[in-house]
Amino acid sequence: MDFAKQREAMVAQLRKRQDVSEAVAAAMLAVPRHLFVPDVAPEDAYRDEPIVTKLDAQGRPISSSSQPAIMATMLDQLAVEPGHRVLEIGAGTGYNAALLAHLTGPEGRVVSVDIDEDIVTRARAHLSGAGLPQVEVVCRDGACGHPERAPYDRLIATVGVWDLAPAWLEQLSADGRLVVPLDLRGVQVSAAMERAGDHWASRSVAPCGFMRMRGPFAGTEVVTVLRQDPHVALALPEPREVGDVLSALEAAPTEITVKMEEAASPFAVVMGLSLWLALHEPRWCAVTGKLSGRGYGATAGIVEGDSIALLFMEGALVARGHGAGGAKLAAELAAHVKAWDEAGRPEAGGLRIEAHQGPVSGRPLVIAKRHTTLVLDYG
């Protein structure tokens, strides 16, 4: 098999759908992804899909090779230059570290840290097999960074993070940049951030979805498996009491069709509305799985007590309420959709994020974290 042609086809596909810089495209053309996922058929390694490489004891994915599309987006957000020193949080297969090594060149340095020794061992082996033994892969909690090689010009996390770890900010140079999949009450965005006086400010924001960070720096999100077969899970941005949601979902729903003057792509609706709900609705939730014979998928909604309302794209956008209070929740969910529509259907790309140390008052959208306070504003 001609792996170079496989890489060319993958990059060509990406560049049809999104902007990819010449530097990042060249790295993806040069680095053989199939060497980093040896248990996958080589032709599958060059699909624009994530590849799960490790499950936990409950069968949940905890490590992967990320989807090439979001890898390209984040690498362009990072803006790596030859000679840069780069710290990566989350080693995965080592593929992203290999792309970083190509971007930094022989005068640069790439350090990748991961909490799992077996992942570190495999990433080292993959990098060595690809001719990149100079990439340093270290086993430790990523929240600690790697102070031995600091300061860094760039820092990237390839795992979902709930807060900006103080160690990362301390280990970045004065003009450094970080790119992380940042949690905004259960919704992730890839935020590229730099220092702006006494705080950090985003330079670009893009939608994304990553496995969450584990260990002491894990966030507040709670995922409850409601049913194993067929699988249904409920995700909440933080712990709170809910009722018998599964029984509600199995009951006949109340449906409200939400009319919008112009059609929108299902992806834009799901991503835009999920973020809107996360920032404006304290009862918001996400549900994944097979619901009422409609196949496997993911959607957002509102859950309260034994009642739940969820959004579905079925030609038109439908708010479907279940349980005793389902009709009320469906109406409230439809009202959120109309508010989002009237606000111009804001998406992650139009979001501005500031990260402050200490509390912030007088701003409309504020999320308090352990170490920072996030201030958000749609541009």
Tab-separated table of C-alpha atoms in Angstrom:
chain	number	residue	atom	x	y	z
A	1	MET	CA	0.000	0.000	0.000
A	2	ASP	CA	1.226	3.496	-0.883
A	3	PHE	CA	0.972	5.219	2.509
A	4	ALA	CA	2.151	8.548	1.080
A	5	LYS	CA	-0.898	8.574	-1.205
A	6	GLN	CA	-3.104	7.739	1.780
A	7	ARG	CA	-1.724	10.751	3.627
A	8	GLU	CA	-2.163	12.956	0.576
A	9	ALA	CA	-5.806	11.915	0.286
A	10	MET	CA	-6.418	12.570	4.007
A	11	VAL	CA	-4.873	16.040	3.854
A	12	ALA	CA	-6.705	16.889	0.626
A	13	GLN	CA	-9.994	15.920	2.268
A	14	LEU	CA	-9.234	18.094	5.299
A	15	ARG	CA	-8.313	21.099	3.162
A	16	LYS	CA	-11.612	20.864	1.279
A	17	ARG	CA	-13.531	21.214	4.534
A	18	GLN	CA	-11.410	23.621	6.569
A	19	ASP	CA	-8.429	25.934	6.457
A	20	VAL	CA	-5.174	24.062	7.065
A	21	SER	CA	-1.906	25.975	6.979
A	22	GLU	CA	0.965	24.891	4.735
A	23	ALA	CA	3.098	24.030	7.783
A	24	VAL	CA	0.475	21.778	9.382
A	25	ALA	CA	-0.391	20.151	6.046
A	26	ALA	CA	3.305	19.418	5.461
A	27	ALA	CA	3.586	17.809	8.912
A	28	MET	CA	0.553	15.600	8.261
A	29	LEU	CA	1.960	14.603	4.883
A	30	ALA	CA	5.320	13.726	6.427
A	31	VAL	CA	4.312	11.816	9.560
A	32	PRO	CA	2.949	8.280	8.993
A	33	ARG	CA	-0.111	8.007	11.248
A	34	HIS	CA	-0.409	4.239	10.714
A	35	LEU	CA	2.829	3.681	12.662
A	36	PHE	CA	1.142	5.151	15.743
A	37	VAL	CA	-1.929	2.898	15.605
A	38	PRO	CA	-0.397	-0.501	14.740
A	39	ASP	CA	-3.521	-2.427	15.839
A	40	VAL	CA	-5.615	-0.658	13.185
A	41	ALA	CA	-5.715	-1.527	9.500
A	42	PRO	CA	-3.400	0.963	7.716
A	43	GLU	CA	-6.155	2.210	5.415
A	44	ASP	CA	-8.299	3.023	8.468
A	45	ALA	CA	-5.482	5.068	10.009
A	46	TYR	CA	-5.969	7.727	7.334
A	47	ARG	CA	-9.685	8.235	7.780
A	48	ASP	CA	-10.737	11.510	9.373
A	49	GLU	CA	-11.876	9.711	12.501
A	50	PRO	CA	-10.700	9.345	16.099
A	51	ILE	CA	-9.266	5.939	17.027
A	52	VAL	CA	-9.854	4.713	20.573
A	53	THR	CA	-6.749	2.984	21.941
A	54	LYS	CA	-7.547	2.339	25.617
A	55	LEU	CA	-10.645	1.626	27.726
A	56	ASP	CA	-11.060	1.759	31.492
A	57	ALA	CA	-12.413	-1.075	33.660
A	58	GLN	CA	-16.001	0.001	32.870
A	59	GLY	CA	-15.360	-0.028	29.129
A	60	ARG	CA	-15.220	3.753	28.751
A	61	PRO	CA	-12.649	5.241	26.338
A	62	ILE	CA	-9.765	6.957	28.151
A	63	SER	CA	-7.125	7.335	25.422
A	64	SER	CA	-7.171	7.722	21.658
A	65	SER	CA	-5.615	9.112	18.532
A	66	SER	CA	-7.690	12.243	17.971
A	67	GLN	CA	-9.609	13.013	14.791
A	68	PRO	CA	-7.192	14.526	12.247
A	69	ALA	CA	-9.556	17.469	11.581
A	70	ILE	CA	-9.464	18.751	15.171
A	71	MET	CA	-5.729	17.999	15.395
A	72	ALA	CA	-5.149	20.255	12.378
A	73	THR	CA	-7.359	22.967	13.859
A	74	MET	CA	-5.557	22.937	17.208
A	75	LEU	CA	-2.085	22.834	15.670
A	76	ASP	CA	-2.939	25.896	13.594
A	77	GLN	CA	-4.299	27.596	16.716
A	78	LEU	CA	-1.008	26.790	18.448
A	79	ALA	CA	1.052	28.492	15.703
A	80	VAL	CA	4.243	26.519	16.339
A	81	GLU	CA	7.405	27.887	14.772
A	82	PRO	CA	10.763	26.183	14.113
A	83	GLY	CA	12.903	26.189	17.249
A	84	HIS	CA	9.958	26.398	19.660
A	85	ARG	CA	9.876	24.461	22.931
A	86	VAL	CA	6.509	22.723	23.223
A	87	LEU	CA	4.834	20.917	26.123
A	88	GLU	CA	2.022	18.479	25.304
A	89	ILE	CA	-0.448	17.314	27.962
A	90	GLY	CA	-1.692	13.825	27.052
A	91	ALA	CA	0.681	11.637	25.047
A	92	GLY	CA	-1.925	9.365	23.443
A	93	THR	CA	-0.305	7.348	20.682
A	94	GLY	CA	2.527	9.851	20.175
A	95	TYR	CA	1.201	10.954	16.782
A	96	ASN	CA	0.448	14.533	17.785
A	97	ALA	CA	3.887	14.807	19.413
A	98	ALA	CA	5.387	13.621	16.125
A	99	LEU	CA	3.512	16.359	14.250
A	100	LEU	CA	4.787	18.881	16.800
A	101	ALA	CA	8.354	17.619	16.320
A	102	HIS	CA	8.018	18.162	12.579
A	103	LEU	CA	6.753	21.704	13.169
A	104	THR	CA	9.474	22.646	15.685
A	105	GLY	CA	12.252	21.189	13.536
A	106	PRO	CA	15.651	19.928	14.700
A	107	GLU	CA	16.327	23.052	16.787
A	108	GLY	CA	13.097	22.726	18.775
A	109	ARG	CA	12.068	20.501	21.668
A	110	VAL	CA	8.867	18.559	22.313
A	111	VAL	CA	7.951	17.114	25.721
A	112	SER	CA	4.786	15.023	26.116
A	113	VAL	CA	3.415	13.965	29.515
A	114	ASP	CA	0.794	11.360	30.385
A	115	ILE	CA	-0.578	9.938	33.625
A	116	ASP	CA	-0.485	6.267	32.460
A	117	GLU	CA	2.822	4.380	32.258
A	118	ASP	CA	1.565	1.969	29.575
A	119	ILE	CA	0.511	4.855	27.332
A	120	VAL	CA	3.913	6.493	27.827
A	121	THR	CA	5.725	3.247	26.954
A	122	ARG	CA	3.731	2.768	23.757
A	123	ALA	CA	4.083	6.411	22.690
A	124	ARG	CA	7.868	6.175	23.118
A	125	ALA	CA	7.963	3.000	21.024
A	126	HIS	CA	5.821	4.560	18.276
A	127	LEU	CA	7.970	7.697	18.151
A	128	SER	CA	11.160	5.651	18.022
A	129	GLY	CA	9.710	3.515	15.224
A	130	ALA	CA	8.875	6.679	13.302
A	131	GLY	CA	12.439	7.950	13.668
A	132	LEU	CA	11.663	10.548	16.333
A	133	PRO	CA	13.363	9.290	19.525
A	134	GLN	CA	14.279	12.880	20.451
A	135	VAL	CA	10.683	13.540	21.586
A	136	GLU	CA	10.665	13.230	25.386
A	137	VAL	CA	7.693	11.337	26.817
A	138	VAL	CA	7.287	11.557	30.603
A	139	CYS	CA	4.941	9.712	32.973
A	140	ARG	CA	3.320	12.143	35.414
A	141	ASP	CA	0.080	13.952	36.084
A	142	GLY	CA	-0.269	16.430	33.245
A	143	ALA	CA	-1.583	19.098	35.629
A	144	CYS	CA	1.981	19.394	36.963
A	145	GLY	CA	3.438	20.103	33.549
A	146	HIS	CA	7.157	19.393	33.270
A	147	PRO	CA	9.115	22.143	35.041
A	148	GLU	CA	12.477	20.530	34.291
A	149	ARG	CA	12.307	21.745	30.664
A	150	ALA	CA	10.491	25.046	31.245
A	151	PRO	CA	9.951	27.684	30.023
A	152	TYR	CA	7.945	26.637	26.973
A	153	ASP	CA	6.915	28.715	23.995
A	154	ARG	CA	3.787	26.669	23.424
A	155	LEU	CA	1.577	24.310	25.453
A	156	ILE	CA	-1.142	22.082	24.030
A	157	ALA	CA	-3.510	19.684	25.791
A	158	THR	CA	-4.965	16.767	23.855
A	159	VAL	CA	-7.310	15.906	26.713
A	160	GLY	CA	-10.350	17.815	27.941
A	161	VAL	CA	-9.428	20.166	30.794
A	162	TRP	CA	-11.780	21.707	33.340
A	163	ASP	CA	-9.455	24.534	34.419
A	164	LEU	CA	-6.111	26.071	33.509
A	165	ALA	CA	-3.538	24.445	35.765
A	166	PRO	CA	-1.331	27.000	37.550
A	167	ALA	CA	1.755	24.979	36.577
A	168	TRP	CA	0.991	25.459	32.877
A	169	LEU	CA	0.751	29.223	33.175
A	170	GLU	CA	3.940	29.353	35.258
A	171	GLN	CA	5.892	27.203	32.804
A	172	LEU	CA	4.972	29.225	29.705
A	173	SER	CA	7.276	32.004	28.577
A	174	ALA	CA	6.062	35.607	28.819
A	175	ASP	CA	4.868	35.586	25.196
A	176	GLY	CA	3.794	31.923	25.242
A	177	ARG	CA	0.528	30.508	23.962
A	178	LEU	CA	-1.564	27.576	25.148
A	179	VAL	CA	-4.262	25.646	23.316
A	180	VAL	CA	-6.578	23.470	25.407
A	181	PRO	CA	-9.994	21.788	25.071
A	182	LEU	CA	-11.567	23.896	27.820
A	183	ASP	CA	-14.735	22.840	29.637
A	184	LEU	CA	-17.535	25.435	29.712
A	185	ARG	CA	-20.098	23.771	31.979
A	186	GLY	CA	-19.925	20.470	30.131
A	187	VAL	CA	-19.268	21.765	26.608
A	188	GLN	CA	-15.706	21.833	25.321
A	189	VAL	CA	-14.087	24.432	23.101
A	190	SER	CA	-10.530	24.512	21.845
A	191	ALA	CA	-9.258	27.835	23.178
A	192	ALA	CA	-5.963	29.402	22.097
A	193	MET	CA	-4.955	31.810	24.871
A	194	GLU	CA	-2.173	34.311	25.551
A	195	ARG	CA	-1.344	36.686	28.384
A	196	ALA	CA	-3.150	40.024	28.273
A	197	GLY	CA	-1.939	42.161	31.163
A	198	ASP	CA	-3.120	40.593	34.416
A	199	HIS	CA	-5.185	37.838	32.785
A	200	TRP	CA	-5.270	35.402	29.850
A	201	ALA	CA	-7.376	36.074	26.750
A	202	SER	CA	-8.466	33.890	23.849
A	203	ARG	CA	-7.049	34.507	20.384
A	204	SER	CA	-9.297	31.924	18.721
A	205	VAL	CA	-11.978	29.448	19.796
A	206	ALA	CA	-13.262	26.338	17.998
A	207	PRO	CA	-15.733	23.570	18.928
A	208	CYS	CA	-14.217	20.258	20.000
A	209	GLY	CA	-14.775	17.146	22.083
A	210	PHE	CA	-12.093	15.225	23.999
A	211	MET	CA	-11.897	12.577	26.691
A	212	ARG	CA	-11.697	14.293	30.041
A	213	MET	CA	-8.569	14.687	32.115
A	214	ARG	CA	-8.229	12.151	34.930
A	215	GLY	CA	-6.588	12.351	38.333
A	216	PRO	CA	-6.731	15.145	40.937
A	217	PHE	CA	-7.263	17.789	38.243
A	218	ALA	CA	-10.400	16.148	36.838
A	219	GLY	CA	-13.465	18.347	36.477
A	220	THR	CA	-16.994	18.240	37.858
A	221	GLU	CA	-18.824	16.544	34.975
A	222	VAL	CA	-20.880	13.495	35.988
A	223	VAL	CA	-21.806	10.779	33.479
A	224	THR	CA	-24.421	8.234	34.587
A	225	VAL	CA	-25.175	5.121	32.550
A	226	LEU	CA	-28.979	4.877	32.620
A	227	ARG	CA	-29.125	1.630	30.671
A	228	GLN	CA	-26.450	-0.775	29.451
A	229	ASP	CA	-28.228	-2.478	26.556
A	230	PRO	CA	-29.092	-0.577	24.493
A	231	HIS	CA	-26.726	1.994	25.944
A	232	VAL	CA	-28.101	5.310	27.243
A	233	ALA	CA	-26.064	7.749	29.348
A	234	LEU	CA	-26.859	11.087	30.977
A	235	ALA	CA	-24.156	13.752	31.358
A	236	LEU	CA	-24.441	16.670	33.783
A	237	PRO	CA	-21.924	19.534	34.053
A	238	GLU	CA	-21.725	19.097	37.835
A	239	PRO	CA	-23.256	16.739	40.432
A	240	ARG	CA	-26.943	17.319	41.218
A	241	GLU	CA	-29.990	15.244	42.079
A	242	VAL	CA	-32.226	13.992	39.269
A	243	GLY	CA	-35.033	11.456	39.323
A	244	ASP	CA	-35.909	8.356	37.304
A	245	VAL	CA	-34.907	9.805	33.945
A	246	LEU	CA	-34.881	6.450	32.153
A	247	SER	CA	-38.547	5.800	32.987
A	248	ALA	CA	-39.380	9.301	31.754
A	249	LEU	CA	-37.570	8.673	28.465
A	250	GLU	CA	-39.577	5.497	27.936
A	251	ALA	CA	-42.883	7.387	28.348
A	252	ALA	CA	-44.801	9.006	25.480
A	253	PRO	CA	-43.411	12.489	24.796
A	254	THR	CA	-44.848	15.946	24.312
A	255	GLU	CA	-43.424	17.463	21.119
A	256	ILE	CA	-42.940	21.087	20.147
A	257	THR	CA	-41.669	21.911	16.662
A	258	VAL	CA	-39.418	24.956	16.738
A	259	LYS	CA	-39.590	27.030	13.585
A	260	MET	CA	-36.618	29.057	12.382
A	261	GLU	CA	-36.781	31.340	9.371
A	262	GLU	CA	-33.632	29.967	7.775
A	263	ALA	CA	-32.432	26.391	7.796
A	264	ALA	CA	-29.242	25.542	9.657
A	265	SER	CA	-26.992	22.507	9.397
A	266	PRO	CA	-27.620	19.852	12.065
A	267	PHE	CA	-23.995	20.149	13.228
A	268	ALA	CA	-24.244	23.917	13.682
A	269	VAL	CA	-27.527	23.547	15.551
A	270	VAL	CA	-26.237	20.855	17.917
A	271	MET	CA	-22.946	22.602	18.664
A	272	GLY	CA	-24.371	26.110	18.867
A	273	LEU	CA	-27.358	25.178	21.008
A	274	SER	CA	-25.344	22.937	23.336
A	275	LEU	CA	-23.020	25.837	24.092
A	276	TRP	CA	-25.956	28.249	24.498
A	277	LEU	CA	-27.674	25.916	26.961
A	278	ALA	CA	-24.451	25.344	28.890
A	279	LEU	CA	-24.022	29.094	29.365
A	280	HIS	CA	-27.674	30.038	29.972
A	281	GLU	CA	-29.496	27.037	31.482
A	282	PRO	CA	-28.421	25.672	34.901
A	283	ARG	CA	-30.522	22.505	34.377
A	284	TRP	CA	-28.940	21.594	31.050
A	285	CYS	CA	-27.853	18.038	30.243
A	286	ALA	CA	-26.605	15.842	27.417
A	287	VAL	CA	-27.850	12.364	26.553
A	288	THR	CA	-26.069	9.789	24.404
A	289	GLY	CA	-27.309	6.408	23.284
A	290	LYS	CA	-30.219	4.696	21.572
A	291	LEU	CA	-33.477	6.464	22.320
A	292	SER	CA	-36.907	5.113	21.384
A	293	GLY	CA	-35.623	3.207	18.359
A	294	ARG	CA	-34.083	6.308	16.806
A	295	GLY	CA	-30.570	4.907	16.677
A	296	TYR	CA	-27.420	5.939	18.488
A	297	GLY	CA	-26.710	9.608	18.857
A	298	ALA	CA	-26.154	12.518	21.165
A	299	THR	CA	-28.375	15.454	22.016
A	300	ALA	CA	-28.800	18.245	24.554
A	301	GLY	CA	-31.688	19.293	26.734
A	302	ILE	CA	-32.992	20.109	30.199
A	303	VAL	CA	-33.497	17.669	33.071
A	304	GLU	CA	-35.363	18.378	36.302
A	305	GLY	CA	-36.534	15.781	38.790
A	306	ASP	CA	-38.180	12.879	36.964
A	307	SER	CA	-38.709	14.906	33.768
A	308	ILE	CA	-36.512	15.650	30.786
A	309	ALA	CA	-36.736	17.485	27.450
A	310	LEU	CA	-34.349	16.875	24.552
A	311	LEU	CA	-33.682	18.391	21.136
A	312	PHE	CA	-33.912	16.367	17.924
A	313	MET	CA	-33.313	17.307	14.294
A	314	GLU	CA	-35.952	15.516	12.222
A	315	GLY	CA	-36.289	17.738	9.200
A	316	ALA	CA	-37.397	20.435	11.622
A	317	LEU	CA	-36.022	21.019	15.104
A	318	VAL	CA	-38.172	19.318	17.737
A	319	ALA	CA	-38.154	19.772	21.523
A	320	ARG	CA	-39.420	16.496	22.979
A	321	GLY	CA	-40.479	16.448	26.650
A	322	HIS	CA	-40.837	13.295	28.749
A	323	GLY	CA	-42.281	12.715	32.214
A	324	ALA	CA	-44.816	14.602	34.325
A	325	GLY	CA	-43.095	17.927	33.753
A	326	GLY	CA	-41.991	17.130	30.209
A	327	ALA	CA	-44.387	19.535	28.487
A	328	LYS	CA	-43.165	22.442	30.621
A	329	LEU	CA	-39.501	21.571	30.005
A	330	ALA	CA	-40.104	21.179	26.261
A	331	ALA	CA	-41.637	24.678	26.143
A	332	GLU	CA	-38.666	26.097	28.057
A	333	LEU	CA	-36.244	24.301	25.746
A	334	ALA	CA	-38.058	25.689	22.700
A	335	ALA	CA	-37.770	29.167	24.239
A	336	HIS	CA	-33.995	28.707	24.514
A	337	VAL	CA	-33.858	27.755	20.837
A	338	LYS	CA	-35.758	30.902	19.872
A	339	ALA	CA	-33.488	33.048	22.042
A	340	TRP	CA	-30.418	31.501	20.388
A	341	ASP	CA	-31.934	32.082	16.947
A	342	GLU	CA	-32.808	35.718	17.737
A	343	ALA	CA	-29.281	36.301	19.062
A	344	GLY	CA	-27.908	35.393	15.625
A	345	ARG	CA	-27.224	31.719	16.343
A	346	PRO	CA	-23.892	32.321	18.066
A	347	GLU	CA	-21.315	29.534	17.849
A	348	ALA	CA	-18.030	28.709	19.555
A	349	GLY	CA	-16.024	30.548	16.905
A	350	GLY	CA	-17.567	33.847	17.985
A	351	LEU	CA	-16.815	33.364	21.668
A	352	ARG	CA	-14.223	35.398	23.556
A	353	ILE	CA	-12.803	33.956	26.765
A	354	GLU	CA	-10.786	35.576	29.529
A	355	ALA	CA	-9.204	33.633	32.394
A	356	HIS	CA	-8.637	35.647	35.577
A	357	GLN	CA	-7.045	34.691	38.850
A	358	GLY	CA	-9.552	35.531	41.558
A	359	PRO	CA	-13.245	36.481	41.398
A	360	VAL	CA	-14.732	38.745	38.730
A	361	SER	CA	-17.942	40.743	39.147
A	362	GLY	CA	-20.144	42.834	36.911
A	363	ARG	CA	-19.838	40.596	33.835
A	364	PRO	CA	-22.860	38.677	32.467
A	365	LEU	CA	-21.282	35.285	31.706
A	366	VAL	CA	-18.876	34.124	34.408
A	367	ILE	CA	-17.791	30.572	35.290
A	368	ALA	CA	-15.846	30.111	38.509
A	369	LYS	CA	-13.226	27.357	38.416
A	370	ARG	CA	-10.787	26.138	41.077
A	371	HIS	CA	-7.857	28.288	39.981
A	372	THR	CA	-9.328	30.752	37.498
A	373	THR	CA	-12.534	32.625	36.774
A	374	LEU	CA	-13.640	32.486	33.161
A	375	VAL	CA	-15.382	35.507	31.659
A	376	LEU	CA	-17.184	34.840	28.379
A	377	ASP	CA	-18.598	37.130	25.747
A	378	TYR	CA	-19.993	36.536	22.253
A	379	GLY	CA	-18.277	38.830	19.786
